[in-house]
């Protein structure tokens, strides 16, 4: 008994250790750096300032951030629209078919997402697979400009992030008791009404989780907009990356990171409060 | 035991006769030779059943006998493989559940967890696009009926099992269905609550006049609540009848054994002494029997007797009293008392017959004696009340 409990403590303890060592400490360093100034020779100087945060509010950076949020929002919406039907079919399919379909969702993860993004270039470029097929089918006369458009960025984001939408939706849909849907039918609801009144509200946690899991990375996935969108669309992720790697302005990049994290945290908090309040109202 | 009413042997009223005596002429649900297959497995075979308007009908059987499948068929959650299903004279084989004037109380209640009690109960009315004022009134009425007034704003998870069941019932009856289907609704409740809900459900059924079809594996529940009971086994109907018919005139050993304790004695027909009277050798003793069944000479039979059907006397009393032995004229089996089981108002006596067969006899305490009359080792005479026996052809 004692052995197993100390083993358990070791397992749980090591998790905390990794969390602290690999997430908390670096983040505290980031937080500290965001209040410093850019150093001449060293990475940072020891002068404390809030100038970095003020700079984030300048019109250029602010509008870039808004664009970035809009882009990530649309990407999340597209993932939801594409992912829900798939997750629905997945959850409804036979017990034999489900592991296979899940495997199909997982397989792309076996390849590095950067490599997959380059593969998308092969698909989307002027003499790529898509244009070749469309030309061969006679649907278009000249190659479409797909690369370096917002469309290409959306394609890239949705392609990369779709599994993060499908998996929580699948879990939420699997958890919906089919007997509730039978009860709905029994009480006069058709399939569509059942879906709207029962399935969607009951899978709302999955919808929120999936949307968060897509929206948050979409804000930061700089390489997708770099590779597929060219220099045209600047995302928050690109901005942060540039601060660190191009301009070597570590405090500025840190401030942007911290702000983004805080914004995400605020979003999660709002959702949490809203759902709790909704729950309370229903109780009264 | 005196005053126990019983139909004469074999006098089983026809279904139409039953409907007449109950003043229930109209059939609400009709199943004609319905079969249901699941991937080659037969779940229901050749089910024909008519359910009368306002009737309380129970489908009784062990798990896997097809009773729930039958209920789901009526509810519209399963299709008939063959045969036809009519509700109010309309063929509904092709109608989805939402188009049927039938509502279900599900076994696990299936309350919508994301809705309040009010929204749960209002669901059906909203789907039917009833005006809001009417919905409010109907829901309030339904909750009143199941004694849940004031609980409108609660969530299902905040209710006890019994309360959840009441919500499930209110949610179904608020739609004023022609038939209410109940799928083992009491199985999750504890014994006392179950007894109470049985009474309330029966009362509710009388108040509303809605036809109830109850699925249960509990014989007591079926008997306590139903006008008629359908005993099922292996996807087939074994017997349809009033609880009394089922209990006292089981058509075969399966039904007899499923509903309550029963003693099965083996015998063989020796002689026919009248249109419905026979002499037979049962467990080594010559007895006279009554049965409406056509029985031939030399035919092996089962003799079924409930524990309370027996007469039991001490052999020494029998020797002393002429009156007493006269009661054993038609049947007198000899045996020895083995064990006594005390039950409060009654006690069971286990008797080993000379043939080796064991029977269980239920005795009531005498008014003037608090002592058990029998004790292990007593030599006893065993007979039964004339005409209370059920004779069945021998089954393998």
XYZ file of C-alpha atoms in Angstrom:
680
model
C 0.000 0.000 0.000
C 2.726 2.415 1.028
C 4.677 1.612 -2.108
C 1.768 2.275 -4.414
C 0.949 5.558 -2.704
C 4.525 6.789 -2.938
C 4.569 5.672 -6.563
C 1.402 7.646 -7.129
C 2.907 10.656 -5.428
C 5.946 10.347 -7.653
C 3.817 10.224 -10.794
C 1.647 13.173 -9.844
C 4.639 15.050 -8.431
C 6.619 14.637 -11.629
C 3.702 16.086 -13.582
C 3.762 19.157 -11.377
C 7.513 19.305 -11.728
C 7.317 19.325 -15.513
C 4.519 21.861 -15.465
C 6.531 24.160 -13.226
C 9.822 23.658 -15.005
C 8.601 23.816 -18.567
C 5.619 26.136 -18.366
C 5.489 28.239 -15.247
C 9.158 29.252 -14.923
C 9.619 30.200 -18.601
C 6.390 32.100 -18.417
C 7.503 34.054 -15.373
C 10.729 34.885 -17.198
C 8.627 36.080 -20.147
C 6.470 38.157 -17.833
C 9.549 39.724 -16.231
C 11.175 40.447 -19.585
C 8.050 42.203 -20.844
C 8.629 44.999 -18.323
C 12.267 45.540 -19.311
C 13.900 47.503 -22.072
C 15.762 46.186 -25.035
C 19.454 45.844 -24.175
C 22.349 47.123 -26.276
C 24.757 44.262 -25.944
C 22.826 41.901 -23.691
C 19.369 40.574 -24.539
C 17.646 42.914 -22.095
C 18.606 45.901 -20.014
C 17.641 46.142 -16.383
C 15.534 49.279 -16.852
C 11.917 48.684 -15.857
C 9.276 50.203 -18.129
C 5.720 49.773 -19.358
C 6.543 51.204 -22.792
C 6.237 47.790 -24.452
C 2.585 47.495 -23.452
C 1.836 51.038 -24.517
C 3.353 50.303 -27.909
C 0.929 47.415 -28.326
C -1.908 49.939 -28.230
C -0.482 51.903 -31.176
C -2.861 51.850 -34.169
C -0.701 49.649 -36.407
C -0.160 46.924 -33.850
C -3.713 47.154 -32.544
C -5.366 46.810 -35.957
C -3.000 43.942 -36.762
C -4.140 42.239 -33.579
C -7.801 42.776 -34.488
C -7.223 41.371 -37.992
C -5.475 38.446 -36.444
C -8.353 37.773 -34.056
C -10.816 38.060 -36.939
C -8.823 35.605 -39.008
C -8.548 33.131 -36.154
C -12.277 33.548 -35.449
C -13.194 32.782 -39.062
C -10.823 29.815 -39.052
C -12.483 28.516 -35.888
C -15.928 28.969 -37.407
C -14.880 27.160 -40.602
C -13.465 24.329 -38.500
C -16.724 24.124 -36.546
C -18.808 24.026 -39.710
C -16.564 21.394 -41.254
C -15.892 19.467 -38.073
C -19.395 19.130 -36.598
C -20.879 17.079 -39.443
C -17.811 14.881 -39.489
C -17.861 14.381 -35.727
C -21.602 13.682 -35.923
C -21.143 10.998 -38.568
C -18.188 9.646 -36.604
C -20.204 9.379 -33.392
C -23.137 7.762 -35.200
C -21.133 5.244 -37.201
C -20.841 1.616 -36.212
C -18.497 0.568 -33.424
C -16.289 -1.155 -35.981
C -15.973 1.877 -38.222
C -15.272 4.439 -35.497
C -11.651 3.498 -34.723
C -10.885 3.576 -38.455
C -12.425 7.022 -38.926
C -10.645 8.292 -35.821
C -7.407 6.930 -37.238
C -8.011 8.933 -40.416
C -8.340 12.038 -38.240
C -5.124 11.211 -36.401
C -2.904 10.144 -39.298
C -1.917 13.705 -40.341
C -0.453 14.198 -36.868
C 2.199 11.647 -37.735
C 3.751 14.195 -40.067
C 5.191 17.474 -38.847
C 2.703 20.249 -39.462
C 5.378 22.425 -41.067
C 5.989 19.704 -43.643
C 2.271 19.344 -44.191
C 2.037 23.074 -44.798
C 4.743 22.812 -47.468
C 2.765 19.927 -48.937
C -0.188 22.298 -49.170
C 1.987 24.610 -51.264
C 2.384 21.752 -53.739
C -1.387 21.509 -53.875
C -2.165 25.199 -54.175
C 0.585 26.698 -56.336
C -0.074 27.822 -59.925
C 1.036 24.483 -61.413
C -0.034 22.529 -58.329
C -2.431 19.615 -58.008
C -5.586 21.686 -57.610
C -4.985 23.923 -60.605
C -3.839 21.006 -62.769
C -6.995 19.072 -61.971
C -9.277 22.046 -62.555
C -7.565 22.825 -65.857
C -7.740 19.212 -66.955
C -11.423 19.104 -66.079
C -11.940 22.216 -68.181
C -13.478 24.130 -65.298
C -10.975 26.996 -65.610
C -8.945 28.383 -68.503
C -6.053 29.866 -66.558
C -4.526 28.774 -63.228
C -6.197 30.319 -60.197
C -4.179 32.466 -57.864
C -4.501 30.412 -54.683
C -1.132 30.840 -53.044
C -0.489 33.999 -51.048
C -4.203 34.748 -50.618
C -6.267 34.822 -47.407
C -8.051 31.776 -48.814
C -4.795 29.820 -48.749
C -4.235 30.860 -45.135
C -7.739 29.668 -44.209
C -7.196 26.402 -46.041
C -3.959 25.925 -44.166
C -5.406 26.804 -40.758
C -8.527 24.663 -41.183
C -6.499 21.753 -42.523
C -4.050 21.886 -39.643
C -6.500 22.590 -36.833
C -9.550 20.556 -37.862
C -8.629 17.528 -35.706
C -8.576 19.772 -32.642
C -12.183 20.643 -33.407
C -13.290 17.132 -34.316
C -11.948 15.339 -31.260
C -13.741 17.344 -28.513
C -16.900 17.429 -30.631
C -16.708 13.681 -31.082
C -16.278 13.191 -27.336
C -19.234 15.497 -26.616
C -21.446 13.806 -29.210
C -20.562 10.355 -27.919
C -21.638 11.470 -24.453
C -25.135 12.438 -25.637
C -27.425 9.676 -24.401
C -29.253 8.340 -27.475
C -32.237 7.717 -25.221
C -32.609 11.485 -24.848
C -32.990 11.729 -28.601
C -35.563 8.952 -28.481
C -37.379 10.874 -25.767
C -37.318 13.937 -28.014
C -38.802 11.985 -30.906
C -41.355 10.484 -28.550
C -42.430 13.973 -27.534
C -42.961 15.083 -31.099
C -39.612 16.525 -32.145
C -38.374 15.703 -35.631
C -34.722 15.004 -36.322
C -33.930 18.663 -37.003
C -35.698 19.906 -33.865
C -34.006 17.164 -31.858
C -30.659 18.382 -33.156
C -31.337 22.004 -32.308
C -33.066 21.454 -28.950
C -31.086 18.535 -27.582
C -27.890 17.699 -29.451
C -26.504 21.213 -29.829
C -27.112 22.350 -26.207
C -25.720 19.099 -24.848
C -22.600 19.305 -27.024
C -22.025 22.976 -26.204
C -19.041 22.156 -23.945
C -17.483 20.318 -26.895
C -18.250 23.204 -29.233
C -16.641 25.692 -26.840
C -13.640 23.453 -26.208
C -13.114 22.799 -29.918
C -13.478 26.479 -30.778
C -10.918 27.421 -28.115
C -8.562 24.685 -29.263
C -8.730 26.043 -32.815
C -9.009 29.758 -32.140
C -6.057 30.055 -29.768
C -3.472 28.233 -31.926
C -4.821 30.022 -35.015
C -3.745 33.299 -33.408
C -0.203 32.077 -33.093
C 0.437 29.790 -36.060
C 2.768 32.177 -37.829
C 4.342 29.695 -40.219
C 1.046 28.962 -41.963
C 0.419 32.590 -42.849
C 4.122 32.938 -43.676
C 4.246 30.041 -46.072
C 0.761 30.179 -47.594
C -0.092 33.846 -47.212
C 3.295 35.322 -48.005
C 4.075 38.583 -46.288
C 0.605 39.954 -46.886
C -1.258 38.857 -43.812
C 0.442 39.609 -40.549
C -0.850 37.647 -37.577
C -0.176 38.112 -33.883
C 1.981 35.015 -34.119
C 4.086 36.493 -36.904
C 4.433 39.719 -34.983
C 5.702 37.945 -31.869
C 7.989 35.732 -33.913
C 9.439 38.821 -35.670
C 10.052 40.606 -32.375
C 12.049 37.680 -31.063
C 13.837 36.401 -34.151
C 14.030 39.344 -36.575
C 14.211 42.491 -34.480
C 15.708 40.821 -31.409
C 13.372 42.924 -29.260
C 12.732 40.357 -26.558
C 10.844 42.676 -24.160
C 8.445 43.727 -26.953
C 7.828 40.120 -28.002
C 7.317 39.151 -24.378
C 4.803 41.937 -23.851
C 2.866 40.810 -26.948
C 2.923 37.180 -25.738
C 1.748 38.115 -22.282
C -1.034 40.264 -23.686
C -2.177 37.471 -25.960
C -2.173 34.987 -23.102
C -4.103 37.394 -20.906
C -6.637 37.957 -23.681
C -7.119 34.216 -24.042
C -7.411 33.802 -20.302
C -9.984 36.572 -20.182
C -11.958 34.836 -22.919
C -11.963 31.570 -20.985
C -12.962 33.375 -17.806
C -15.835 35.121 -19.586
C -17.064 31.822 -20.928
C -16.832 30.261 -17.494
C -18.724 33.136 -15.849
C -21.344 33.177 -18.587
C -22.020 29.472 -18.302
C -22.200 29.669 -14.524
C -24.557 32.583 -14.611
C -26.702 30.854 -17.198
C -26.830 27.823 -14.941
C -27.815 29.925 -11.940
C -30.543 31.750 -13.797
C -32.044 28.451 -14.764
C -32.053 27.366 -11.153
C -33.958 30.357 -9.859
C -58.707 -19.464 1.984
C -62.458 -19.663 1.947
C -64.136 -17.277 -0.381
C -61.401 -17.522 -2.932
C -63.119 -16.851 -6.185
C -62.122 -18.869 -9.119
C -63.317 -19.341 -12.627
C -64.411 -22.842 -13.437
C -61.629 -24.837 -15.018
C -61.053 -23.850 -18.597
C -63.567 -21.036 -18.498
C -61.268 -18.431 -19.944
C -63.167 -15.449 -21.308
C -62.406 -14.522 -24.872
C -60.680 -11.222 -25.487
C -63.771 -9.619 -26.991
C -65.770 -10.782 -23.998
C -63.295 -9.103 -21.714
C -63.574 -5.848 -23.602
C -67.337 -6.045 -23.290
C -67.538 -6.708 -19.575
C -65.208 -3.810 -18.925
C -67.272 -1.551 -21.117
C -64.196 -1.065 -23.232
C -65.208 -1.818 -26.752
C -62.776 0.264 -28.670
C -59.333 -1.043 -29.488
C -56.563 1.554 -29.220
C -53.617 -0.583 -30.178
C -53.857 -3.606 -32.421
C -50.978 -5.849 -33.374
C -51.606 -8.445 -36.055
C -49.117 -11.262 -36.415
C -46.184 -8.969 -35.761
C -42.641 -10.312 -36.138
C -39.410 -8.531 -35.399
C -35.981 -9.760 -36.452
C -32.627 -8.336 -35.418
C -29.983 -9.390 -37.904
C -31.439 -12.851 -38.367
C -32.329 -13.238 -34.693
C -36.026 -13.364 -34.000
C -36.918 -10.981 -31.188
C -40.684 -11.198 -31.567
C -42.619 -13.862 -33.395
C -46.216 -13.753 -34.406
C -47.503 -11.322 -31.806
C -51.221 -10.597 -31.995
C -52.614 -8.359 -29.315
C -55.482 -5.947 -28.921
C -55.315 -3.259 -26.268
C -58.596 -1.679 -25.271
C -59.209 2.006 -24.709
C -58.573 2.928 -21.083
C -57.075 -0.423 -20.231
C -54.056 -0.994 -17.996
C -52.062 -3.729 -19.681
C -48.796 -5.227 -18.480
C -46.203 -7.028 -20.540
C -44.637 -9.489 -18.124
C -41.608 -11.672 -18.680
C -37.949 -12.189 -17.881
C -35.317 -9.999 -19.502
C -34.809 -10.860 -23.142
C -38.361 -12.103 -23.623
C -39.148 -9.321 -26.095
C -41.415 -7.204 -23.899
C -39.344 -4.050 -24.287
C -39.004 -4.643 -28.029
C -42.780 -4.878 -28.217
C -43.119 -1.584 -26.349
C -40.565 0.105 -28.611
C -42.456 -1.181 -31.606
C -45.629 0.516 -30.405
C -43.666 3.671 -29.563
C -42.242 3.756 -33.081
C -38.591 3.157 -32.202
C -38.540 -0.172 -34.030
C -40.157 -1.326 -37.256
C -42.161 -4.499 -37.631
C -40.322 -7.021 -39.769
C -43.707 -8.498 -40.613
C -47.272 -7.940 -39.561
C -49.206 -4.768 -38.954
C -49.597 -2.319 -36.109
C -52.664 -0.118 -35.762
C -53.213 2.742 -33.359
C -56.790 4.000 -33.256
C -57.517 1.947 -36.334
C -54.790 3.647 -38.361
C -51.842 1.655 -39.656
C -48.789 3.338 -38.160
C -46.060 0.963 -39.329
C -44.520 3.752 -41.352
C -45.042 6.592 -38.871
C -42.035 7.887 -36.935
C -42.384 8.207 -33.135
C -43.080 11.940 -33.311
C -46.187 11.304 -35.412
C -47.742 8.792 -33.022
C -50.279 9.693 -30.337
C -48.213 7.644 -27.933
C -45.814 8.784 -25.224
C -43.242 6.845 -23.284
C -41.928 6.904 -19.734
C -38.419 5.571 -20.271
C -36.687 3.150 -17.951
C -33.967 5.649 -17.012
C -36.499 8.509 -17.354
C -34.363 10.157 -20.118
C -35.007 13.638 -18.753
C -33.243 16.418 -20.626
C -30.406 17.397 -18.279
C -29.961 20.855 -19.805
C -33.565 21.861 -19.162
C -35.541 22.698 -16.055
C -38.458 20.577 -14.914
C -40.789 23.073 -16.557
C -38.950 22.952 -19.891
C -38.830 19.169 -19.759
C -42.575 18.913 -19.256
C -43.279 21.683 -21.776
C -41.135 20.056 -24.469
C -43.909 18.097 -26.160
C -46.350 21.015 -26.062
C -43.749 23.347 -27.564
C -43.082 20.854 -30.321
C -46.833 20.836 -30.968
C -46.639 24.658 -31.157
C -49.218 25.237 -28.436
C -49.670 28.865 -27.300
C -47.498 29.892 -24.352
C -50.400 30.531 -21.972
C -51.820 27.086 -22.631
C -48.413 25.490 -22.145
C -48.001 27.224 -18.794
C -51.382 26.009 -17.623
C -50.989 22.445 -18.901
C -47.537 22.059 -17.371
C -48.786 23.365 -14.030
C -51.666 20.883 -14.145
C -49.426 17.966 -15.047
C -46.968 18.789 -12.269
C -49.866 19.104 -9.857
C -51.060 15.640 -10.865
C -47.682 14.091 -10.081
C -47.340 16.199 -6.905
C -44.410 18.239 -8.115
C -45.963 21.701 -8.045
C -43.348 24.296 -7.180
C -40.475 22.285 -8.659
C -40.666 23.993 -12.074
C -37.295 25.716 -11.868
C -35.306 22.721 -10.648
C -32.929 20.761 -12.829
C -33.402 16.994 -13.175
C -30.048 16.390 -11.470
C -31.348 18.152 -8.351
C -34.242 15.734 -7.962
C -34.444 12.362 -6.246
C -35.098 9.219 -8.271
C -38.775 9.254 -7.362
C -39.133 12.915 -8.308
C -37.347 12.333 -11.597
C -39.794 9.606 -12.369
C -42.703 11.911 -11.633
C -41.250 14.458 -14.051
C -40.938 11.747 -16.683
C -44.579 10.815 -16.144
C -45.710 14.459 -16.240
C -43.686 15.045 -19.395
C -45.516 12.186 -21.080
C -49.085 12.707 -19.870
C -49.080 16.465 -20.491
C -49.385 15.651 -24.193
C -52.603 13.728 -23.541
C -51.478 10.663 -25.464
C -53.892 7.922 -26.477
C -51.508 5.401 -24.987
C -48.848 5.797 -22.334
C -45.991 3.326 -22.579
C -44.036 2.619 -19.396
C -40.741 0.777 -19.716
C -39.936 -0.736 -16.304
C -40.450 2.688 -14.743
C -40.156 1.453 -11.164
C -37.014 -0.649 -11.534
C -34.692 2.029 -10.151
C -36.785 2.809 -7.080
C -36.454 1.164 -3.696
C -39.089 -1.259 -2.513
C -41.250 1.134 -0.510
C -41.201 3.914 -3.066
C -42.024 1.372 -5.752
C -45.152 0.243 -3.895
C -46.226 3.849 -3.483
C -45.591 4.722 -7.131
C -47.563 1.660 -8.195
C -50.588 2.943 -6.323
C -50.129 6.455 -7.643
C -49.714 5.303 -11.213
C -52.843 3.192 -10.995
C -54.718 6.137 -9.517
C -53.371 8.403 -12.248
C -54.475 5.984 -14.912
C -58.013 5.963 -13.502
C -58.073 9.762 -13.282
C -56.816 10.312 -16.815
C -58.531 7.382 -18.493
C -55.486 6.942 -20.717
C -54.495 3.472 -21.845
C -51.342 2.355 -20.031
C -49.009 -0.342 -21.305
C -46.452 -1.302 -18.671
C -43.384 -3.416 -19.219
C -42.203 -5.225 -16.114
C -40.448 -8.361 -14.977
C -42.088 -8.093 -11.569
C -45.172 -10.276 -11.249
C -46.444 -8.473 -8.145
C -46.241 -5.150 -9.943
C -48.062 -6.486 -12.986
C -50.776 -8.080 -10.871
C -51.270 -5.105 -8.578
C -51.765 -2.595 -11.365
C -53.097 -4.301 -14.455
C -56.481 -5.059 -15.891
C -54.802 -7.631 -18.069
C -51.378 -9.206 -18.120
C -49.494 -10.514 -21.142
C -46.963 -13.166 -20.144
C -44.125 -13.441 -22.657
C -41.231 -15.783 -23.272
C -38.691 -16.027 -26.111
C -40.454 -13.349 -28.156
C -43.811 -15.049 -27.930
C -46.979 -14.449 -25.972
C -47.590 -17.375 -23.635
C -50.832 -16.152 -22.125
C -53.074 -13.102 -22.037
C -55.550 -12.697 -19.226
C -56.604 -10.932 -16.077
C -54.170 -11.323 -13.187
C -56.568 -13.847 -11.667
C -56.723 -15.937 -14.820
C -52.976 -15.896 -15.180
C -52.491 -16.927 -11.576
C -55.212 -19.522 -11.333
C -55.457 -20.823 -14.868
C -51.919 -20.796 -16.245
C -51.901 -22.365 -19.691
C -48.501 -23.979 -19.284
C -45.751 -24.710 -16.802
C -43.778 -21.620 -17.821
C -46.586 -19.214 -16.968
C -47.387 -21.142 -13.806
C -43.819 -20.977 -12.576
C -43.273 -17.352 -13.597
C -46.181 -15.999 -11.593
C -45.686 -16.936 -7.978
C -44.795 -20.172 -6.201
C -46.308 -23.315 -7.545
C -46.061 -27.033 -6.883
C -45.877 -29.311 -9.870
C -46.949 -32.930 -9.281
C -46.657 -35.605 -11.945
C -49.383 -38.072 -12.745
C -51.166 -40.122 -15.334
C -54.842 -40.232 -16.353
C -56.530 -43.523 -15.419
C -60.187 -43.065 -16.193
C -62.668 -40.485 -17.454
C -65.631 -40.368 -15.083
C -67.603 -37.502 -16.599
C -67.422 -34.768 -19.240
C -64.799 -32.925 -17.213
C -63.888 -35.297 -14.419
C -61.117 -37.823 -14.348
C -59.472 -40.317 -12.087
C -55.713 -40.224 -12.105
C -52.661 -41.572 -10.330
C -50.713 -38.603 -8.932
C -47.441 -39.201 -7.085
C -48.561 -42.749 -6.355
C -52.027 -41.873 -5.024
C -55.377 -42.297 -6.726
C -57.140 -38.927 -6.999
C -60.079 -37.390 -8.840
C -59.499 -34.321 -10.964
C -61.511 -31.735 -12.805
C -60.366 -30.332 -16.114
C -61.991 -28.925 -19.225
C -59.069 -30.153 -21.275
C -59.484 -33.201 -23.501
C -57.350 -35.785 -21.713
C -56.924 -39.340 -22.920
C -56.443 -42.489 -20.876
C -52.833 -43.144 -19.998
C -51.846 -39.561 -20.756
C -49.069 -38.234 -18.498
C -50.019 -34.981 -16.831
C -48.760 -32.184 -14.605
C -50.924 -31.245 -11.689
C -50.364 -27.635 -10.621
C -51.244 -26.431 -7.160
C -50.433 -23.132 -5.472
C -49.105 -23.418 -1.903
C -52.385 -21.985 -0.604
C -54.501 -24.467 -2.591
C -53.663 -27.413 -0.336
C -55.437 -28.961 2.609
C -53.029 -30.324 5.152
C -53.963 -32.354 8.232
C -52.170 -34.583 10.700
C -52.733 -38.291 10.055
C -53.669 -38.842 13.718
C -56.410 -36.165 13.500
C -57.681 -37.792 10.323
C -58.058 -41.140 12.097
C -60.098 -39.520 14.852
C -62.470 -37.445 12.731
C -64.875 -38.673 10.043
C -65.647 -35.111 8.953
C -62.044 -34.378 8.363
C -61.311 -37.436 6.264
C -64.429 -36.703 4.206
C -62.679 -33.558 2.942
C -59.924 -35.741 1.549
C -62.178 -38.025 -0.453
C -61.061 -36.858 -3.845
C -57.368 -36.754 -3.054
C -55.290 -37.978 -0.146
C -51.521 -38.026 -0.490
C -49.327 -39.122 2.360
C -46.224 -37.348 3.458
C -43.962 -36.138 6.209
C -43.378 -32.585 7.347
C -39.774 -31.615 6.682
C -39.393 -27.947 7.490
C -41.401 -24.928 8.566
C -40.838 -21.378 7.305
C -42.364 -18.622 9.381
C -43.622 -15.534 7.485
C -45.594 -13.575 10.073
C -49.211 -13.886 8.980
C -48.629 -17.253 7.348
C -46.164 -20.094 7.495
C -44.946 -22.463 4.840
C -44.746 -26.171 5.442
C -42.420 -28.243 3.298
C -43.828 -31.741 2.935
C -41.990 -34.750 1.512
C -44.498 -37.047 -0.204
C -44.152 -40.821 -0.157
C -43.163 -40.663 -3.810
C -40.209 -38.475 -2.888
C -41.677 -35.278 -4.371
C -41.563 -32.199 -2.167
C -44.340 -29.650 -1.980
C -44.682 -26.304 -0.277
C -47.925 -25.640 1.576
C -48.935 -22.232 2.898
C -50.941 -22.340 6.123
C -52.617 -19.479 7.951
C -52.490 -19.173 11.699
C -55.668 -20.290 13.469
C -57.631 -17.547 15.149
C -57.508 -19.310 18.509
C -53.981 -20.657 18.406
C -50.726 -18.840 18.139
C -48.739 -22.050 17.931
C -47.606 -23.646 14.744
C -49.868 -26.611 14.219
C -47.291 -28.707 12.360
C -43.781 -29.654 13.290
C -41.043 -31.462 11.402
C -41.481 -35.228 11.408
C -45.295 -35.161 11.556
C -47.103 -37.642 9.347
C -49.603 -35.677 7.318
C -52.355 -36.116 4.773
C -52.225 -33.760 1.821
C -55.236 -32.899 -0.294
C -56.526 -29.841 -2.032
C -59.662 -27.796 -2.371
C -61.826 -29.439 -4.954
C -61.536 -27.911 -8.402
C -58.593 -25.665 -7.527
C -56.157 -27.902 -9.299
C -54.852 -27.117 -12.758
C -54.153 -30.049 -15.048
C -51.713 -29.648 -17.906
C -50.478 -32.199 -20.413
C -47.023 -33.371 -19.442
C -44.263 -31.151 -20.859
C -40.783 -32.427 -21.531
